[in-house]
């Protein structure tokens, strides 16, 4: 007769451990669809390779060191991107303003309008989307990565879109082969 109460008392601690875990999985807050082992958010822009060191042709041709000036081996990702796209890094303005020679280009690409607050608007809409699609309780409890499943309906099928544009007579650049397309 004493076996019944002993079994019940042995099961109660397990139940008390499970309830807080389930409540934590159901908790509010900003839903995270990408679950990483690290608690920090990844930032792909923090990794910038250093430029290779160069040996000058003449040692006397080097400028004198001046505190606060840039090192020739320091990374300049914005200037490098401008040069890689065929632009002149020297024409890039430090204040971020559009150079005068690019005014016609900017007017042409913004002929259908532009929203200076587009990043904030998209962040709001994405948060609302993630709040509406938080995932199942067990997925949240076990930190299942749901990013690709949730955003799959919003991704573009490169092959289908390239084929649609080619049928319409639009010249297109090539898309990666279907065999190389990520799963």
mmCIF file with all atom_site columns, C-alpha atoms in Angstrom:
data_model
loop_
_atom_site.group_PDB
_atom_site.id
_atom_site.type_symbol
_atom_site.label_atom_id
_atom_site.label_alt_id
_atom_site.label_comp_id
_atom_site.label_asym_id
_atom_site.label_entity_id
_atom_site.label_seq_id
_atom_site.pdbx_PDB_ins_code
_atom_site.Cartn_x
_atom_site.Cartn_y
_atom_site.Cartn_z
_atom_site.occupancy
_atom_site.B_iso_or_equiv
_atom_site.pdbx_formal_charge
_atom_site.auth_seq_id
_atom_site.auth_comp_id
_atom_site.auth_asym_id
_atom_site.auth_atom_id
_atom_site.pdbx_PDB_model_num
ATOM 1   C CA . UNK A 1 1   ? 0.000  0.000  0.000   1.00 0.00 ? 1   UNK A CA 1
ATOM 2   C CA . UNK A 1 2   ? 2.912  2.333  0.444   1.00 0.00 ? 2   UNK A CA 1
ATOM 3   C CA . UNK A 1 3   ? 4.101  1.900  -3.155  1.00 0.00 ? 3   UNK A CA 1
ATOM 4   C CA . UNK A 1 4   ? 1.439  4.239  -4.611  1.00 0.00 ? 4   UNK A CA 1
ATOM 5   C CA . UNK A 1 5   ? 2.386  7.426  -2.718  1.00 0.00 ? 5   UNK A CA 1
ATOM 6   C CA . UNK A 1 6   ? 6.089  6.789  -3.260  1.00 0.00 ? 6   UNK A CA 1
ATOM 7   C CA . UNK A 1 7   ? 5.647  6.595  -7.031  1.00 0.00 ? 7   UNK A CA 1
ATOM 8   C CA . UNK A 1 8   ? 3.616  9.800  -7.054  1.00 0.00 ? 8   UNK A CA 1
ATOM 9   C CA . UNK A 1 9   ? 6.261  11.686 -5.088  1.00 0.00 ? 9   UNK A CA 1
ATOM 10  C CA . UNK A 1 10  ? 8.990  10.442 -7.453  1.00 0.00 ? 10  UNK A CA 1
ATOM 11  C CA . UNK A 1 11  ? 7.094  11.749 -10.502 1.00 0.00 ? 11  UNK A CA 1
ATOM 12  C CA . UNK A 1 12  ? 6.251  15.178 -9.060  1.00 0.00 ? 12  UNK A CA 1
ATOM 13  C CA . UNK A 1 13  ? 9.810  16.615 -9.272  1.00 0.00 ? 13  UNK A CA 1
ATOM 14  C CA . UNK A 1 14  ? 9.999  15.695 -12.967 1.00 0.00 ? 14  UNK A CA 1
ATOM 15  C CA . UNK A 1 15  ? 6.699  17.440 -13.576 1.00 0.00 ? 15  UNK A CA 1
ATOM 16  C CA . UNK A 1 16  ? 7.931  20.565 -11.780 1.00 0.00 ? 16  UNK A CA 1
ATOM 17  C CA . UNK A 1 17  ? 10.984 20.638 -14.059 1.00 0.00 ? 17  UNK A CA 1
ATOM 18  C CA . UNK A 1 18  ? 8.931  20.248 -17.224 1.00 0.00 ? 18  UNK A CA 1
ATOM 19  C CA . UNK A 1 19  ? 6.349  22.989 -16.501 1.00 0.00 ? 19  UNK A CA 1
ATOM 20  C CA . UNK A 1 20  ? 8.850  25.930 -16.387 1.00 0.00 ? 20  UNK A CA 1
ATOM 21  C CA . UNK A 1 21  ? 10.497 24.701 -19.577 1.00 0.00 ? 21  UNK A CA 1
ATOM 22  C CA . UNK A 1 22  ? 7.146  24.617 -21.377 1.00 0.00 ? 22  UNK A CA 1
ATOM 23  C CA . UNK A 1 23  ? 6.228  28.053 -20.046 1.00 0.00 ? 23  UNK A CA 1
ATOM 24  C CA . UNK A 1 24  ? 9.553  29.438 -21.247 1.00 0.00 ? 24  UNK A CA 1
ATOM 25  C CA . UNK A 1 25  ? 8.872  28.035 -24.706 1.00 0.00 ? 25  UNK A CA 1
ATOM 26  C CA . UNK A 1 26  ? 5.467  29.729 -24.749 1.00 0.00 ? 26  UNK A CA 1
ATOM 27  C CA . UNK A 1 27  ? 6.837  33.017 -23.448 1.00 0.00 ? 27  UNK A CA 1
ATOM 28  C CA . UNK A 1 28  ? 6.451  36.298 -25.272 1.00 0.00 ? 28  UNK A CA 1
ATOM 29  C CA . UNK A 1 29  ? 9.165  38.541 -26.600 1.00 0.00 ? 29  UNK A CA 1
ATOM 30  C CA . UNK A 1 30  ? 10.698 38.840 -30.006 1.00 0.00 ? 30  UNK A CA 1
ATOM 31  C CA . UNK A 1 31  ? 10.640 35.465 -31.740 1.00 0.00 ? 31  UNK A CA 1
ATOM 32  C CA . UNK A 1 32  ? 13.963 34.245 -33.040 1.00 0.00 ? 32  UNK A CA 1
ATOM 33  C CA . UNK A 1 33  ? 13.794 32.018 -36.101 1.00 0.00 ? 33  UNK A CA 1
ATOM 34  C CA . UNK A 1 34  ? 17.569 31.491 -36.341 1.00 0.00 ? 34  UNK A CA 1
ATOM 35  C CA . UNK A 1 35  ? 18.876 29.736 -33.265 1.00 0.00 ? 35  UNK A CA 1
ATOM 36  C CA . UNK A 1 36  ? 22.610 29.751 -32.758 1.00 0.00 ? 36  UNK A CA 1
ATOM 37  C CA . UNK A 1 37  ? 24.688 28.313 -29.961 1.00 0.00 ? 37  UNK A CA 1
ATOM 38  C CA . UNK A 1 38  ? 26.106 31.771 -29.275 1.00 0.00 ? 38  UNK A CA 1
ATOM 39  C CA . UNK A 1 39  ? 24.011 34.369 -27.495 1.00 0.00 ? 39  UNK A CA 1
ATOM 40  C CA . UNK A 1 40  ? 25.403 37.150 -29.697 1.00 0.00 ? 40  UNK A CA 1
ATOM 41  C CA . UNK A 1 41  ? 23.781 38.016 -32.990 1.00 0.00 ? 41  UNK A CA 1
ATOM 42  C CA . UNK A 1 42  ? 26.054 37.168 -35.935 1.00 0.00 ? 42  UNK A CA 1
ATOM 43  C CA . UNK A 1 43  ? 27.388 40.061 -37.941 1.00 0.00 ? 43  UNK A CA 1
ATOM 44  C CA . UNK A 1 44  ? 28.900 39.117 -41.267 1.00 0.00 ? 44  UNK A CA 1
ATOM 45  C CA . UNK A 1 45  ? 30.323 42.617 -41.668 1.00 0.00 ? 45  UNK A CA 1
ATOM 46  C CA . UNK A 1 46  ? 32.701 42.211 -38.717 1.00 0.00 ? 46  UNK A CA 1
ATOM 47  C CA . UNK A 1 47  ? 34.972 39.933 -40.725 1.00 0.00 ? 47  UNK A CA 1
ATOM 48  C CA . UNK A 1 48  ? 37.067 42.120 -43.018 1.00 0.00 ? 48  UNK A CA 1
ATOM 49  C CA . UNK A 1 49  ? 40.290 40.707 -44.408 1.00 0.00 ? 49  UNK A CA 1
ATOM 50  C CA . UNK A 1 50  ? 43.383 42.850 -44.053 1.00 0.00 ? 50  UNK A CA 1
ATOM 51  C CA . UNK A 1 51  ? 45.137 44.140 -47.140 1.00 0.00 ? 51  UNK A CA 1
ATOM 52  C CA . UNK A 1 52  ? 48.445 42.459 -47.958 1.00 0.00 ? 52  UNK A CA 1
ATOM 53  C CA . UNK A 1 53  ? 51.581 44.225 -46.818 1.00 0.00 ? 53  UNK A CA 1
ATOM 54  C CA . UNK A 1 54  ? 53.540 45.911 -49.592 1.00 0.00 ? 54  UNK A CA 1
ATOM 55  C CA . UNK A 1 55  ? 57.236 46.553 -49.852 1.00 0.00 ? 55  UNK A CA 1
ATOM 56  C CA . UNK A 1 56  ? 57.787 50.073 -51.179 1.00 0.00 ? 56  UNK A CA 1
ATOM 57  C CA . UNK A 1 57  ? 60.140 50.482 -54.138 1.00 0.00 ? 57  UNK A CA 1
ATOM 58  C CA . UNK A 1 58  ? 62.241 52.977 -52.179 1.00 0.00 ? 58  UNK A CA 1
ATOM 59  C CA . UNK A 1 59  ? 62.370 53.400 -48.429 1.00 0.00 ? 59  UNK A CA 1
ATOM 60  C CA . UNK A 1 60  ? 62.839 57.163 -48.764 1.00 0.00 ? 60  UNK A CA 1
ATOM 61  C CA . UNK A 1 61  ? 59.572 57.473 -50.702 1.00 0.00 ? 61  UNK A CA 1
ATOM 62  C CA . UNK A 1 62  ? 57.501 56.544 -47.666 1.00 0.00 ? 62  UNK A CA 1
ATOM 63  C CA . UNK A 1 63  ? 55.554 59.324 -45.962 1.00 0.00 ? 63  UNK A CA 1
ATOM 64  C CA . UNK A 1 64  ? 56.464 60.201 -42.397 1.00 0.00 ? 64  UNK A CA 1
ATOM 65  C CA . UNK A 1 65  ? 54.240 58.506 -39.792 1.00 0.00 ? 65  UNK A CA 1
ATOM 66  C CA . UNK A 1 66  ? 51.519 60.790 -38.514 1.00 0.00 ? 66  UNK A CA 1
ATOM 67  C CA . UNK A 1 67  ? 49.282 59.900 -35.568 1.00 0.00 ? 67  UNK A CA 1
ATOM 68  C CA . UNK A 1 68  ? 45.624 59.576 -36.487 1.00 0.00 ? 68  UNK A CA 1
ATOM 69  C CA . UNK A 1 69  ? 46.153 58.943 -40.193 1.00 0.00 ? 69  UNK A CA 1
ATOM 70  C CA . UNK A 1 70  ? 45.138 55.720 -41.904 1.00 0.00 ? 70  UNK A CA 1
ATOM 71  C CA . UNK A 1 71  ? 47.568 52.885 -42.395 1.00 0.00 ? 71  UNK A CA 1
ATOM 72  C CA . UNK A 1 72  ? 48.069 51.713 -45.986 1.00 0.00 ? 72  UNK A CA 1
ATOM 73  C CA . UNK A 1 73  ? 47.326 48.145 -44.868 1.00 0.00 ? 73  UNK A CA 1
ATOM 74  C CA . UNK A 1 74  ? 44.059 49.120 -43.132 1.00 0.00 ? 74  UNK A CA 1
ATOM 75  C CA . UNK A 1 75  ? 40.907 47.690 -44.680 1.00 0.00 ? 75  UNK A CA 1
ATOM 76  C CA . UNK A 1 76  ? 38.748 50.118 -46.663 1.00 0.00 ? 76  UNK A CA 1
ATOM 77  C CA . UNK A 1 77  ? 35.713 47.988 -47.543 1.00 0.00 ? 77  UNK A CA 1
ATOM 78  C CA . UNK A 1 78  ? 33.582 50.819 -48.954 1.00 0.00 ? 78  UNK A CA 1
ATOM 79  C CA . UNK A 1 79  ? 36.341 52.087 -51.221 1.00 0.00 ? 79  UNK A CA 1
ATOM 80  C CA . UNK A 1 80  ? 37.175 48.511 -52.256 1.00 0.00 ? 80  UNK A CA 1
ATOM 81  C CA . UNK A 1 81  ? 33.521 47.865 -53.148 1.00 0.00 ? 81  UNK A CA 1
ATOM 82  C CA . UNK A 1 82  ? 33.376 51.061 -55.236 1.00 0.00 ? 82  UNK A CA 1
ATOM 83  C CA . UNK A 1 83  ? 36.563 50.049 -57.085 1.00 0.00 ? 83  UNK A CA 1
ATOM 84  C CA . UNK A 1 84  ? 35.290 46.473 -57.620 1.00 0.00 ? 84  UNK A CA 1
ATOM 85  C CA . UNK A 1 85  ? 32.121 47.862 -59.216 1.00 0.00 ? 85  UNK A CA 1
ATOM 86  C CA . UNK A 1 86  ? 34.120 50.049 -61.588 1.00 0.00 ? 86  UNK A CA 1
ATOM 87  C CA . UNK A 1 87  ? 33.820 53.335 -59.709 1.00 0.00 ? 87  UNK A CA 1
ATOM 88  C CA . UNK A 1 88  ? 36.353 55.817 -58.449 1.00 0.00 ? 88  UNK A CA 1
ATOM 89  C CA . UNK A 1 89  ? 36.927 55.459 -54.693 1.00 0.00 ? 89  UNK A CA 1
ATOM 90  C CA . UNK A 1 90  ? 38.348 58.998 -54.563 1.00 0.00 ? 90  UNK A CA 1
ATOM 91  C CA . UNK A 1 91  ? 34.967 60.368 -55.716 1.00 0.00 ? 91  UNK A CA 1
ATOM 92  C CA . UNK A 1 92  ? 33.160 58.762 -52.782 1.00 0.00 ? 92  UNK A CA 1
ATOM 93  C CA . UNK A 1 93  ? 32.094 61.422 -50.325 1.00 0.00 ? 93  UNK A CA 1
ATOM 94  C CA . UNK A 1 94  ? 32.872 60.943 -46.651 1.00 0.00 ? 94  UNK A CA 1
ATOM 95  C CA . UNK A 1 95  ? 29.568 62.516 -45.571 1.00 0.00 ? 95  UNK A CA 1
ATOM 96  C CA . UNK A 1 96  ? 27.554 59.928 -47.540 1.00 0.00 ? 96  UNK A CA 1
ATOM 97  C CA . UNK A 1 97  ? 25.946 62.539 -49.781 1.00 0.00 ? 97  UNK A CA 1
ATOM 98  C CA . UNK A 1 98  ? 25.354 61.756 -53.447 1.00 0.00 ? 98  UNK A CA 1
ATOM 99  C CA . UNK A 1 99  ? 28.091 63.242 -55.673 1.00 0.00 ? 99  UNK A CA 1
ATOM 100 C CA . UNK A 1 100 ? 26.857 65.802 -58.201 1.00 0.00 ? 100 UNK A CA 1
ATOM 101 C CA . UNK A 1 101 ? 27.794 63.630 -61.188 1.00 0.00 ? 101 UNK A CA 1
ATOM 102 C CA . UNK A 1 102 ? 25.479 60.855 -59.961 1.00 0.00 ? 102 UNK A CA 1
ATOM 103 C CA . UNK A 1 103 ? 22.349 63.008 -59.677 1.00 0.00 ? 103 UNK A CA 1
ATOM 104 C CA . UNK A 1 104 ? 20.920 61.889 -63.036 1.00 0.00 ? 104 UNK A CA 1
ATOM 105 C CA . UNK A 1 105 ? 21.449 58.229 -62.128 1.00 0.00 ? 105 UNK A CA 1
ATOM 106 C CA . UNK A 1 106 ? 19.773 58.631 -58.733 1.00 0.00 ? 106 UNK A CA 1
ATOM 107 C CA . UNK A 1 107 ? 16.825 60.459 -60.304 1.00 0.00 ? 107 UNK A CA 1
ATOM 108 C CA . UNK A 1 108 ? 16.409 57.713 -62.905 1.00 0.00 ? 108 UNK A CA 1
ATOM 109 C CA . UNK A 1 109 ? 16.450 54.790 -60.463 1.00 0.00 ? 109 UNK A CA 1
ATOM 110 C CA . UNK A 1 110 ? 14.082 56.580 -58.088 1.00 0.00 ? 110 UNK A CA 1
ATOM 111 C CA . UNK A 1 111 ? 11.613 57.644 -60.798 1.00 0.00 ? 111 UNK A CA 1
ATOM 112 C CA . UNK A 1 112 ? 8.894  55.446 -59.248 1.00 0.00 ? 112 UNK A CA 1
ATOM 113 C CA . UNK A 1 113 ? 9.524  56.867 -55.806 1.00 0.00 ? 113 UNK A CA 1
ATOM 114 C CA . UNK A 1 114 ? 11.758 56.021 -52.897 1.00 0.00 ? 114 UNK A CA 1
ATOM 115 C CA . UNK A 1 115 ? 11.220 55.681 -49.190 1.00 0.00 ? 115 UNK A CA 1
ATOM 116 C CA . UNK A 1 116 ? 14.018 56.984 -46.967 1.00 0.00 ? 116 UNK A CA 1
ATOM 117 C CA . UNK A 1 117 ? 12.553 54.952 -44.077 1.00 0.00 ? 117 UNK A CA 1
ATOM 118 C CA . UNK A 1 118 ? 12.480 51.634 -45.978 1.00 0.00 ? 118 UNK A CA 1
ATOM 119 C CA . UNK A 1 119 ? 14.769 49.819 -43.528 1.00 0.00 ? 119 UNK A CA 1
ATOM 120 C CA . UNK A 1 120 ? 12.635 50.767 -40.528 1.00 0.00 ? 120 UNK A CA 1
ATOM 121 C CA . UNK A 1 121 ? 9.459  49.850 -42.414 1.00 0.00 ? 121 UNK A CA 1
ATOM 122 C CA . UNK A 1 122 ? 10.821 46.444 -43.397 1.00 0.00 ? 122 UNK A CA 1
ATOM 123 C CA . UNK A 1 123 ? 12.045 45.800 -39.845 1.00 0.00 ? 123 UNK A CA 1
ATOM 124 C CA . UNK A 1 124 ? 8.533  46.526 -38.516 1.00 0.00 ? 124 UNK A CA 1
ATOM 125 C CA . UNK A 1 125 ? 6.890  44.276 -41.100 1.00 0.00 ? 125 UNK A CA 1
ATOM 126 C CA . UNK A 1 126 ? 9.380  41.461 -40.440 1.00 0.00 ? 126 UNK A CA 1
ATOM 127 C CA . UNK A 1 127 ? 8.791  41.666 -36.688 1.00 0.00 ? 127 UNK A CA 1
ATOM 128 C CA . UNK A 1 128 ? 5.029  41.467 -37.262 1.00 0.00 ? 128 UNK A CA 1
ATOM 129 C CA . UNK A 1 129 ? 5.588  38.455 -39.541 1.00 0.00 ? 129 UNK A CA 1
ATOM 130 C CA . UNK A 1 130 ? 7.766  36.702 -36.943 1.00 0.00 ? 130 UNK A CA 1
ATOM 131 C CA . UNK A 1 131 ? 5.225  37.420 -34.180 1.00 0.00 ? 131 UNK A CA 1
ATOM 132 C CA . UNK A 1 132 ? 2.519  35.867 -36.370 1.00 0.00 ? 132 UNK A CA 1
ATOM 133 C CA . UNK A 1 133 ? 4.725  32.794 -37.062 1.00 0.00 ? 133 UNK A CA 1
ATOM 134 C CA . UNK A 1 134 ? 6.459  31.973 -33.755 1.00 0.00 ? 134 UNK A CA 1
ATOM 135 C CA . UNK A 1 135 ? 6.652  28.212 -34.304 1.00 0.00 ? 135 UNK A CA 1
ATOM 136 C CA . UNK A 1 136 ? 5.342  25.288 -32.356 1.00 0.00 ? 136 UNK A CA 1
ATOM 137 C CA . UNK A 1 137 ? 5.994  24.890 -28.639 1.00 0.00 ? 137 UNK A CA 1
ATOM 138 C CA . UNK A 1 138 ? 8.420  21.979 -29.047 1.00 0.00 ? 138 UNK A CA 1
ATOM 139 C CA . UNK A 1 139 ? 10.329 23.819 -31.807 1.00 0.00 ? 139 UNK A CA 1
ATOM 140 C CA . UNK A 1 140 ? 10.835 26.777 -29.478 1.00 0.00 ? 140 UNK A CA 1
ATOM 141 C CA . UNK A 1 141 ? 11.607 24.522 -26.520 1.00 0.00 ? 141 UNK A CA 1
ATOM 142 C CA . UNK A 1 142 ? 14.376 22.665 -28.379 1.00 0.00 ? 142 UNK A CA 1
ATOM 143 C CA . UNK A 1 143 ? 15.624 25.695 -30.383 1.00 0.00 ? 143 UNK A CA 1
ATOM 144 C CA . UNK A 1 144 ? 14.802 24.215 -33.776 1.00 0.00 ? 144 UNK A CA 1
ATOM 145 C CA . UNK A 1 145 ? 16.081 26.459 -36.571 1.00 0.00 ? 145 UNK A CA 1
ATOM 146 C CA . UNK A 1 146 ? 12.940 27.515 -38.487 1.00 0.00 ? 146 UNK A CA 1
ATOM 147 C CA . UNK A 1 147 ? 14.330 30.375 -40.569 1.00 0.00 ? 147 UNK A CA 1
ATOM 148 C CA . UNK A 1 148 ? 14.426 28.609 -43.944 1.00 0.00 ? 148 UNK A CA 1
ATOM 149 C CA . UNK A 1 149 ? 11.016 26.962 -43.449 1.00 0.00 ? 149 UNK A CA 1
ATOM 150 C CA . UNK A 1 150 ? 9.295  30.220 -42.489 1.00 0.00 ? 150 UNK A CA 1
ATOM 151 C CA . UNK A 1 151 ? 10.777 32.388 -45.249 1.00 0.00 ? 151 UNK A CA 1
ATOM 152 C CA . UNK A 1 152 ? 10.634 29.702 -47.972 1.00 0.00 ? 152 UNK A CA 1
ATOM 153 C CA . UNK A 1 153 ? 7.378  31.094 -49.414 1.00 0.00 ? 153 UNK A CA 1
ATOM 154 C CA . UNK A 1 154 ? 9.038  34.503 -49.797 1.00 0.00 ? 154 UNK A CA 1
ATOM 155 C CA . UNK A 1 155 ? 12.162 33.282 -51.596 1.00 0.00 ? 155 UNK A CA 1
ATOM 156 C CA . UNK A 1 156 ? 12.604 33.650 -55.335 1.00 0.00 ? 156 UNK A CA 1
ATOM 157 C CA . UNK A 1 157 ? 13.060 30.585 -57.517 1.00 0.00 ? 157 UNK A CA 1
ATOM 158 C CA . UNK A 1 158 ? 15.934 31.818 -59.678 1.00 0.00 ? 158 UNK A CA 1
ATOM 159 C CA . UNK A 1 159 ? 15.499 29.218 -62.416 1.00 0.00 ? 159 UNK A CA 1
ATOM 160 C CA . UNK A 1 160 ? 11.750 29.805 -62.829 1.00 0.00 ? 160 UNK A CA 1
ATOM 161 C CA . UNK A 1 161 ? 12.112 33.591 -62.800 1.00 0.00 ? 161 UNK A CA 1
ATOM 162 C CA . UNK A 1 162 ? 14.973 33.551 -65.339 1.00 0.00 ? 162 UNK A CA 1
ATOM 163 C CA . UNK A 1 163 ? 12.923 31.283 -67.620 1.00 0.00 ? 163 UNK A CA 1
ATOM 164 C CA . UNK A 1 164 ? 9.836  33.535 -67.291 1.00 0.00 ? 164 UNK A CA 1
ATOM 165 C CA . UNK A 1 165 ? 11.875 36.619 -68.202 1.00 0.00 ? 165 UNK A CA 1
ATOM 166 C CA . UNK A 1 166 ? 13.540 34.870 -71.158 1.00 0.00 ? 166 UNK A CA 1
ATOM 167 C CA . UNK A 1 167 ? 10.125 33.827 -72.532 1.00 0.00 ? 167 UNK A CA 1
ATOM 168 C CA . UNK A 1 168 ? 9.053  37.470 -72.242 1.00 0.00 ? 168 UNK A CA 1
ATOM 169 C CA . UNK A 1 169 ? 12.091 38.518 -74.291 1.00 0.00 ? 169 UNK A CA 1
ATOM 170 C CA . UNK A 1 170 ? 13.970 40.195 -71.458 1.00 0.00 ? 170 UNK A CA 1
ATOM 171 C CA . UNK A 1 171 ? 17.747 39.698 -71.655 1.00 0.00 ? 171 UNK A CA 1
ATOM 172 C CA . UNK A 1 172 ? 18.877 38.055 -68.429 1.00 0.00 ? 172 UNK A CA 1
ATOM 173 C CA . UNK A 1 173 ? 22.134 37.180 -66.782 1.00 0.00 ? 173 UNK A CA 1
ATOM 174 C CA . UNK A 1 174 ? 22.628 33.580 -65.852 1.00 0.00 ? 174 UNK A CA 1
ATOM 175 C CA . UNK A 1 175 ? 21.451 32.084 -62.581 1.00 0.00 ? 175 UNK A CA 1
ATOM 176 C CA . UNK A 1 176 ? 23.412 29.392 -60.732 1.00 0.00 ? 176 UNK A CA 1
ATOM 177 C CA . UNK A 1 177 ? 22.788 25.934 -62.162 1.00 0.00 ? 177 UNK A CA 1
ATOM 178 C CA . UNK A 1 178 ? 19.950 24.063 -60.499 1.00 0.00 ? 178 UNK A CA 1
ATOM 179 C CA . UNK A 1 179 ? 22.423 21.389 -59.335 1.00 0.00 ? 179 UNK A CA 1
ATOM 180 C CA . UNK A 1 180 ? 24.230 23.997 -57.233 1.00 0.00 ? 180 UNK A CA 1
ATOM 181 C CA . UNK A 1 181 ? 21.047 25.474 -55.773 1.00 0.00 ? 181 UNK A CA 1
ATOM 182 C CA . UNK A 1 182 ? 21.015 25.141 -51.959 1.00 0.00 ? 182 UNK A CA 1
ATOM 183 C CA . UNK A 1 183 ? 18.441 22.787 -50.504 1.00 0.00 ? 183 UNK A CA 1
#
